[in-house]
CSV table of C-alpha atoms in Angstrom, one decimal:
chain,number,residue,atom,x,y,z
C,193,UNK,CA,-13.3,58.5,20.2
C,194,UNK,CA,-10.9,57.6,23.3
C,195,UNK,CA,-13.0,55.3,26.5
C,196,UNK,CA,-13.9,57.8,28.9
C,197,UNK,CA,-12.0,59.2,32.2
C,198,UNK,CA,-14.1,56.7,35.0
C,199,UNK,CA,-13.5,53.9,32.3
C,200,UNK,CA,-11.7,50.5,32.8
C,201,UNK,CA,-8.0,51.0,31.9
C,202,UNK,CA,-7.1,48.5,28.8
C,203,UNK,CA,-4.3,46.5,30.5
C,204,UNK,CA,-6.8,45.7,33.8
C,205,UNK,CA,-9.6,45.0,31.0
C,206,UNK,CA,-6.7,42.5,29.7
C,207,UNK,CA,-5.4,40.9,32.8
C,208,UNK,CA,-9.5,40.5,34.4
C,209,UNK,CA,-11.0,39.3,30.6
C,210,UNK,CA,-8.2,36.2,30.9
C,211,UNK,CA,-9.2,35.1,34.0
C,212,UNK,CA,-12.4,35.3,33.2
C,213,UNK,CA,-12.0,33.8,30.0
C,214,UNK,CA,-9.9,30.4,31.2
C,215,UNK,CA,-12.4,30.3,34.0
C,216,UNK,CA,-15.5,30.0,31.7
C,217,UNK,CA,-12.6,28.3,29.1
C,218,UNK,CA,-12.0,25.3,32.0
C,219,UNK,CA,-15.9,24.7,32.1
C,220,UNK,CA,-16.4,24.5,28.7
C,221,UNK,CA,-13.4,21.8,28.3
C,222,UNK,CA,-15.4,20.1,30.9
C,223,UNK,CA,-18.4,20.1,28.6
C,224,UNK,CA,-16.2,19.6,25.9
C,225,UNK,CA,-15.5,16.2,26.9
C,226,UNK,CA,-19.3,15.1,28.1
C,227,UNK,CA,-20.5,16.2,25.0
C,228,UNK,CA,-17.7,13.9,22.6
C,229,UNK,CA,-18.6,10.9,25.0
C,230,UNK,CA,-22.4,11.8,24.5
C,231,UNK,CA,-22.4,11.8,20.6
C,232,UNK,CA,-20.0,8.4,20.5
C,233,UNK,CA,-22.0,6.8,23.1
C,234,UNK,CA,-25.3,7.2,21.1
C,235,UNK,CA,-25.8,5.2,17.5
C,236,UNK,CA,-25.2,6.1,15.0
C,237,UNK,CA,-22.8,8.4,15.9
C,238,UNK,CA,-24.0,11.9,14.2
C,239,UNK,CA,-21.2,13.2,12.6
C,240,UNK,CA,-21.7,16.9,11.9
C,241,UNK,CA,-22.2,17.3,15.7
C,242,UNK,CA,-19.0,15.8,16.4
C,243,UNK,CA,-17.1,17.9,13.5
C,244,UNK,CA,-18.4,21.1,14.9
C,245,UNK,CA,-18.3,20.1,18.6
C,246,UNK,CA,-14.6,19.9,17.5
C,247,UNK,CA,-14.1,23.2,15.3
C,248,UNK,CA,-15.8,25.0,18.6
C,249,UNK,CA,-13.0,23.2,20.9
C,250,UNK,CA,-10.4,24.2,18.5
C,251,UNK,CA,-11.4,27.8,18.4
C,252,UNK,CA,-11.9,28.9,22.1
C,253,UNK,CA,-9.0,26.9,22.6
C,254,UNK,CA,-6.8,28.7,20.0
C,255,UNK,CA,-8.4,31.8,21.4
C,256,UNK,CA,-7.5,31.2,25.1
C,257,UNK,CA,-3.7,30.4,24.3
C,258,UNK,CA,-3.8,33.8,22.1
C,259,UNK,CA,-5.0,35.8,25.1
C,260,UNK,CA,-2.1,34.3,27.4
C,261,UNK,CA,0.7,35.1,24.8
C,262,UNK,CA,-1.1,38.5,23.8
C,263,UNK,CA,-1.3,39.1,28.2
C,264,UNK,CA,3.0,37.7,28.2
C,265,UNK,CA,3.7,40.2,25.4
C,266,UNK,CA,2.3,43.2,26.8
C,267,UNK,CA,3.3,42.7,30.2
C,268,UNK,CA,6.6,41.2,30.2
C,269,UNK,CA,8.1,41.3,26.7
C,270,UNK,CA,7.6,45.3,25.9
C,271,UNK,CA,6.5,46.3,28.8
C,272,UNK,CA,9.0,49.0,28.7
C,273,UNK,CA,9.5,49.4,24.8
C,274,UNK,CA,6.3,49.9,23.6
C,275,UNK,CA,5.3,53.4,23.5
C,276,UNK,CA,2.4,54.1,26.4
C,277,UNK,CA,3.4,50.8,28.1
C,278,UNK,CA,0.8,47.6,28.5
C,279,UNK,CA,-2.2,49.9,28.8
C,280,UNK,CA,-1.3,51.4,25.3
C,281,UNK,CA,-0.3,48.0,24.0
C,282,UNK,CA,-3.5,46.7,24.9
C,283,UNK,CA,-5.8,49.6,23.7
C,284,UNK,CA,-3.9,49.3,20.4
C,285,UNK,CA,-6.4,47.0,17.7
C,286,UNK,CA,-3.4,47.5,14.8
C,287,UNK,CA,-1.2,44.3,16.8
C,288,UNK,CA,-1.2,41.1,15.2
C,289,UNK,CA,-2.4,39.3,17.9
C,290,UNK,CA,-5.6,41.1,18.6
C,291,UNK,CA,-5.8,40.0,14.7
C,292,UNK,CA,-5.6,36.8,15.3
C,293,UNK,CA,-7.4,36.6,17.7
C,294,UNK,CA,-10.8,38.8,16.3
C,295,UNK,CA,-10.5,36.7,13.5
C,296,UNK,CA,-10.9,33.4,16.0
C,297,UNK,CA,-14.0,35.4,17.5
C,298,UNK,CA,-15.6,35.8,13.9
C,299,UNK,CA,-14.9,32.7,13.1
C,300,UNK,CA,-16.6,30.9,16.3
C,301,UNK,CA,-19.5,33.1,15.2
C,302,UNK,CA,-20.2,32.6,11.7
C,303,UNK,CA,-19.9,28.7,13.7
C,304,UNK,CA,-22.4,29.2,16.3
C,305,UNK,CA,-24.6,31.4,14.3
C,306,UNK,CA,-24.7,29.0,11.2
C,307,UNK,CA,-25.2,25.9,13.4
C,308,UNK,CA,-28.7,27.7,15.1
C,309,UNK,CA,-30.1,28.5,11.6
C,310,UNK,CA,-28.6,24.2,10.5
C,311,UNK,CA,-30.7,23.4,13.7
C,312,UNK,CA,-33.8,26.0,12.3
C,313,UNK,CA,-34.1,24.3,9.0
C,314,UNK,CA,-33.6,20.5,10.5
C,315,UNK,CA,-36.9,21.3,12.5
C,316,UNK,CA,-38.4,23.0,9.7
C,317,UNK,CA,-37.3,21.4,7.0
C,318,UNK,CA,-37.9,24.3,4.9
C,319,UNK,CA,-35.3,26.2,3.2
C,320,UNK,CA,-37.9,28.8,3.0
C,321,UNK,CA,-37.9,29.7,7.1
C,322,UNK,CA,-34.0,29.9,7.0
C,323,UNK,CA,-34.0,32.4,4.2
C,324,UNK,CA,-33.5,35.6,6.2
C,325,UNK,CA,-31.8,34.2,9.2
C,326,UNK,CA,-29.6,33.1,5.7
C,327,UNK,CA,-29.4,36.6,4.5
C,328,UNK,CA,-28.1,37.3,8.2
C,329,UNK,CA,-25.6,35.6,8.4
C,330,UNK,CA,-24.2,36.9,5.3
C,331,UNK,CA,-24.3,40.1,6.8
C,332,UNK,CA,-22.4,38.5,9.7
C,333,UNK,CA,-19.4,37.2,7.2
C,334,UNK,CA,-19.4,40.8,5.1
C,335,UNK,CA,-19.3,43.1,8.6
C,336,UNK,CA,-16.5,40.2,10.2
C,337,UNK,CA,-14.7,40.1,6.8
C,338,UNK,CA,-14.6,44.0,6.4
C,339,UNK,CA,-13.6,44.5,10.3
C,340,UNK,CA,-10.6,42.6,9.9
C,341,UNK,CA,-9.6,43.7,6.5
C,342,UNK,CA,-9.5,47.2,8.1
C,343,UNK,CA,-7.6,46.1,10.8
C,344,UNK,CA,-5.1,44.6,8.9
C,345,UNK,CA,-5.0,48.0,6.7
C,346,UNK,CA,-4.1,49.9,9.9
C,347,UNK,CA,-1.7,47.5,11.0
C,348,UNK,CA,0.5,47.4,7.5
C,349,UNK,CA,0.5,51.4,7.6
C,350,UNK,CA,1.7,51.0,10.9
C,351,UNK,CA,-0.3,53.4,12.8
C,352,UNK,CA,-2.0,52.5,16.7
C,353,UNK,CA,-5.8,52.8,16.3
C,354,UNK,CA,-8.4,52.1,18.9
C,355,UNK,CA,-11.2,49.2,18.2
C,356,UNK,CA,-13.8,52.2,18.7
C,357,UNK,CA,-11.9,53.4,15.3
C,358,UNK,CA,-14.0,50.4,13.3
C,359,UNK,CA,-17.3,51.0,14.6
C,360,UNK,CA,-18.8,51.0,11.6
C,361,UNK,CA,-17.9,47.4,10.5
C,362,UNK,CA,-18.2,46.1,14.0
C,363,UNK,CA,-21.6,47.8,14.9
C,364,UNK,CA,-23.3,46.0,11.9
C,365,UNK,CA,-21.3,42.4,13.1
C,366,UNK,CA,-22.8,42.8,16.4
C,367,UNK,CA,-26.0,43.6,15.2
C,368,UNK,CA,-26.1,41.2,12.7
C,369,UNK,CA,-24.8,38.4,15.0
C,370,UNK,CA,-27.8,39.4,17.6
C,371,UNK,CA,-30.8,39.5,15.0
C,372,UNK,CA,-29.6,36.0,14.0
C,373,UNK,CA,-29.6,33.9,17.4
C,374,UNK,CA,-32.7,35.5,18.2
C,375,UNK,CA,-34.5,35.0,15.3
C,376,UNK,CA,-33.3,31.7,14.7
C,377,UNK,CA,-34.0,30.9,18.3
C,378,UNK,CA,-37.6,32.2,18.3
C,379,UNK,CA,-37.9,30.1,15.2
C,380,UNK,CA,-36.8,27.0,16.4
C,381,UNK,CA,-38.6,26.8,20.1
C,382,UNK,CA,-41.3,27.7,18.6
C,383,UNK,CA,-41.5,24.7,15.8
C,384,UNK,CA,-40.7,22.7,18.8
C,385,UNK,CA,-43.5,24.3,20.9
C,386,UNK,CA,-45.9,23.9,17.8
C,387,UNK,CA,-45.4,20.5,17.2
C,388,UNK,CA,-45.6,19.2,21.5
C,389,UNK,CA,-48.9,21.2,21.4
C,390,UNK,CA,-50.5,19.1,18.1
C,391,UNK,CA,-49.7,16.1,19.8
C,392,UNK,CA,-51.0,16.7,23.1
C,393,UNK,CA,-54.3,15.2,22.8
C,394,UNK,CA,-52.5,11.9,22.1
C,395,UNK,CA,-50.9,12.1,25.2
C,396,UNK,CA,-52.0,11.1,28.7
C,397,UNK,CA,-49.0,13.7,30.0
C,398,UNK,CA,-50.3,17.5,28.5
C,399,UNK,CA,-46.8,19.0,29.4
C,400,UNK,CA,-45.3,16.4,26.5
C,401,UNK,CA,-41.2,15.4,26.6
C,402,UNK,CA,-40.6,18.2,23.8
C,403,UNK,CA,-41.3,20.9,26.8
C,404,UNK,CA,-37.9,20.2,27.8
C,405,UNK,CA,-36.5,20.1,24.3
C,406,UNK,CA,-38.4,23.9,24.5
C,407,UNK,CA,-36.5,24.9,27.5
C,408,UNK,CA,-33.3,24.0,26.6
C,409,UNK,CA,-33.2,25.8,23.1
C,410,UNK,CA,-34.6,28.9,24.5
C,411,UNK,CA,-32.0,28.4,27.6
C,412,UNK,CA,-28.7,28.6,25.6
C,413,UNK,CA,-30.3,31.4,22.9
C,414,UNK,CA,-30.7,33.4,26.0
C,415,UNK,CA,-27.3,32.7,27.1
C,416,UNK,CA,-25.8,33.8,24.4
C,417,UNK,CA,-28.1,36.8,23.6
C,418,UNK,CA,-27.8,38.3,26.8
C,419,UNK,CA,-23.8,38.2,27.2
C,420,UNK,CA,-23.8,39.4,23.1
C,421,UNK,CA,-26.2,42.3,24.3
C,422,UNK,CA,-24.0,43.7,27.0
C,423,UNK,CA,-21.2,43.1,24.7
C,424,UNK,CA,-22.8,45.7,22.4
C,425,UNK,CA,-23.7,48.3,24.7
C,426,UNK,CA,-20.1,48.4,26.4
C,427,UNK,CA,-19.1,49.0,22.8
C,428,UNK,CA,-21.6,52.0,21.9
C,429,UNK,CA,-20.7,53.8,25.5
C,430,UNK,CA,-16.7,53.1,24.2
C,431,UNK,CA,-15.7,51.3,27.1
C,432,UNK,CA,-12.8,49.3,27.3
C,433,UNK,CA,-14.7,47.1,29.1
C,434,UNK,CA,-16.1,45.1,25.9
C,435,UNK,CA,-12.8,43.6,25.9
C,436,UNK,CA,-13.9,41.7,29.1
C,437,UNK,CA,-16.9,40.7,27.5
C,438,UNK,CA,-15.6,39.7,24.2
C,439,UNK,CA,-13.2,37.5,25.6
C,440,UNK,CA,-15.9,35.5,28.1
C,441,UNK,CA,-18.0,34.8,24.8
C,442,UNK,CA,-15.9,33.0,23.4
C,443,UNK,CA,-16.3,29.8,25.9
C,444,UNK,CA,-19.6,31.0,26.2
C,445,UNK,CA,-20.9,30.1,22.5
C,446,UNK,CA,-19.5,26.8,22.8
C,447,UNK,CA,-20.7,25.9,26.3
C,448,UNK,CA,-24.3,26.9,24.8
C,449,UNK,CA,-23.7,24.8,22.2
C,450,UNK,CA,-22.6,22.1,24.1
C,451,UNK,CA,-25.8,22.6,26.7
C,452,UNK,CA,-28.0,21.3,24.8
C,453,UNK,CA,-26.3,18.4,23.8
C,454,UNK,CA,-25.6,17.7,27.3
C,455,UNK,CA,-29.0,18.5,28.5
C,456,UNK,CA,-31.3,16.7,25.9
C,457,UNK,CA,-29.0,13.4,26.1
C,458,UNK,CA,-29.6,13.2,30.3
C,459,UNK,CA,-33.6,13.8,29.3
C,460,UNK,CA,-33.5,11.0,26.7
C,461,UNK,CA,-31.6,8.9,29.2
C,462,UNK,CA,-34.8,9.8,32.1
C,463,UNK,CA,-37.2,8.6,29.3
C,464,UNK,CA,-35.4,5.8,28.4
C,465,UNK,CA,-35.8,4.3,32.4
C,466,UNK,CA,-38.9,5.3,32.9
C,467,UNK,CA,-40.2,3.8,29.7
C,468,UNK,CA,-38.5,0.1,30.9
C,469,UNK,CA,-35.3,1.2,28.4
C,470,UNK,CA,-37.0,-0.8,25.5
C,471,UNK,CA,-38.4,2.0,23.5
C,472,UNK,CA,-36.0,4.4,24.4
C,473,UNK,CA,-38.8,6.9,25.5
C,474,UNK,CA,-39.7,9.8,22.9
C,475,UNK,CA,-36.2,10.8,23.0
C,476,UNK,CA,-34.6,7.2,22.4
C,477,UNK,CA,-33.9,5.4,19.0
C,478,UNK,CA,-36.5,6.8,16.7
C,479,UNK,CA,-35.2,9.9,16.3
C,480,UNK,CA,-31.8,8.5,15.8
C,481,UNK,CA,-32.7,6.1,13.4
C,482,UNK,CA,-34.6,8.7,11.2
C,483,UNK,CA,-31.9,8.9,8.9
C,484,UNK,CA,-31.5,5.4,8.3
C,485,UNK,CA,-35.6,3.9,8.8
C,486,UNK,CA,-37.6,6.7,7.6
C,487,UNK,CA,-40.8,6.8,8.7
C,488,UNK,CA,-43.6,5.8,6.4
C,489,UNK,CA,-47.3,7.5,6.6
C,490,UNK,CA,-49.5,5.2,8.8
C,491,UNK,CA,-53.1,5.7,8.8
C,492,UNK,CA,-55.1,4.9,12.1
C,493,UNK,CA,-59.0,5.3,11.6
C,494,UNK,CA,-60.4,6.1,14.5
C,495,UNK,CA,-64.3,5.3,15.1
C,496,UNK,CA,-67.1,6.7,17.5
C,497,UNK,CA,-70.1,5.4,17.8
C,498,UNK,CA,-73.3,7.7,18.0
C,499,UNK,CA,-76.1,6.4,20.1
C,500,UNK,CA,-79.6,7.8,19.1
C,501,UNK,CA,-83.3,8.0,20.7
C,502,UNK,CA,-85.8,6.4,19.2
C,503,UNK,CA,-87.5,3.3,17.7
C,504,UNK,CA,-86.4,2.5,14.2
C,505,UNK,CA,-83.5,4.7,14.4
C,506,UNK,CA,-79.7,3.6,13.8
C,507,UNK,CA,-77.0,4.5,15.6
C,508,UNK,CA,-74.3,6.1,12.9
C,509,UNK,CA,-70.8,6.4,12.9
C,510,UNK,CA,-68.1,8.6,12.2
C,511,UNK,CA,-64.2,8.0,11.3
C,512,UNK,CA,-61.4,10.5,11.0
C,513,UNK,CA,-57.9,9.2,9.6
C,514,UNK,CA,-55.1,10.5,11.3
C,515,UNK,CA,-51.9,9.7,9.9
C,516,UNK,CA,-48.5,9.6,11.9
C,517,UNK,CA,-47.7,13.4,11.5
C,518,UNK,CA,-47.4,13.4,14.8
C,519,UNK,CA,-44.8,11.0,15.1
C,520,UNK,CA,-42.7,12.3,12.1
C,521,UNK,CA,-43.1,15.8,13.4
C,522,UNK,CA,-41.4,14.8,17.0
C,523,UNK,CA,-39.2,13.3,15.4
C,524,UNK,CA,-38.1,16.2,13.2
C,525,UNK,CA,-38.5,18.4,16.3
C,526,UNK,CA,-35.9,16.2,18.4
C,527,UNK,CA,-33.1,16.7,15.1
C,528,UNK,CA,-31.4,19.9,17.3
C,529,UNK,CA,-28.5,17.2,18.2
């Protein structure tokens, strides 16, 4: 099934989806580089959030370089010698480099979707809770894997075909994709949300420093839902402008990614002043140190003492032990970076 008549042309989808892409592509370089100077700043260094701040820098920078080759080679290069000229070239899903670069685009999502459900289970820590968002994201790889292998079919038989020609595989990616940050998402703000409510009556401050941890999660998942959303209906209705929105996800994953990052290091560094900077605030050293100085269970007894009327009568007392659950579980609930 062809776009329809009022639709988007695919050569203006092209030229607008690369300006809009490098413009979103310049930010997230921007972020990029706060977000490198964030994790080295703060020891120990974490590692995994460096390798994948990386792999997402590599991608939507691969990605972006793709698009102005892809743009150079409709426009200039065959402009005139391929059949139906750049709007024909551009509609066309068989040429190697909308191959390469859909198989950037699953790529970067098996990346962002797999690092949501890493963030899940380091809250939860419970393989049990990432179990479907698990089974999700295998349904994310087969879709991908299957939507490229068919476009790489088409292009060896040589034959244009339209992306709408795929819907099958790239229906169930989408879908797949979505059900995954969501889920994952709901899962993970609301550990977060859990955990900042059990402590509160330990707290002078009700709203509690997870709150922001809360707002920040929930901020990027909605980010990334809503742009992943349109994405899908401008693919249902066929319109050529899914291209547009295809191409602005990819910065947009990793500038969601690197939002939270960004975000919960400036909070830490507000808790660390206004605690005096020794503690580092509820955002500070402990939950940095974690990996290295586990916590211990600690046992406070806590007495009241229960006045009574009456001659002869004695006063009695109660205890309740509370052990540093609370403590642990903040410090579980800060492990999204």
């Amino acid at each position: 099934m062809s776009a329809p008549r009022n639709d988007i042309s695919a050569d203006t989808a092209a030229a607008l989806s690369l300006a809009l892409e490098w413009g979103l592509y310049g930010l997230s370089v921007y972020m990029f580089g706060s977000t490198m100077r964030s994790l080295l700043r703060t020891p120990p260094v974490n590692v995994k959030m460096v390798a994948i701040t990386l792999v997402f820098f590599t991608l939507s920078t691969s990605h972006a370089i793709i698009d102005i080759v892809r743009l150079n080679q409709g426009f200039v290069n065959e402009r005139n010698s391929f059949p139906g000229g750049p709007n024909a070239f551009f509609g066309d899903a068989t040429q190697i480099f909308f191959l390469i670069r859909s198989s950037l685009y699953v790529a970067q999502t098996l990346v962002a979707d797999g690092v949501v459900i890493y963030r899940c289970y380091s809250v939860w820590q419970s393989y049990y809770v990432i179990i479907f968002p698990s089974i999700l994201w295998c349904s994310v790889l087969a879709s991908g894997a299957g939507a490229l292998n068919s476009l790489a079919e088409a292009g060896r038989a040589n034959g244009a075909a339209e992306i709408f020609t795929f819907a099958k595989w790239i229906n169930s990616f989408f879908g797949s994709s979505l059900a995954t940050n969501i889920i994952s998402t709901t899962l993970l703000a609301y550990r977060i949300w859990a955990v900042n409510k059990q402590t509160s009556q330990f707290r002078k401050d009700d709203r509690g420093p997870l709150a922001t941890v809360v707002r920040v999660v929930l901020d990027a998942g909605i980010l990334y839902s809503v742009t992943l959303i349109i994405a899908l209906i401008t693919f249902l209705t066929h319109s050529n402008s899914q291209f547009i929105l295809l191409d602005v996800l990819m910065p947009v994953m990793p500038i969601a990614f690197y939002m939270i990052i960004l975000r919960l290091s400036h909070a830490r560094k507000q808790l660390t002043k206004s605690s005096g900077g020794s503690s580092g605030g509820a955002f500070g050293s402990q939950a940095h140190n974690q990996g290295s100085y586990p916590l211990r269970p600690v046992r406070i007894q806590i007495a009241t003492q229960q006045e009574t009327d009456g001659p002869g009568k004695q006063g009695s007392s109660e205890s309740r032990h509370i052990d540093d659950f609370e403590l642990l579980e903040v410090s579980k609930a800060q492990n999204v970076v």
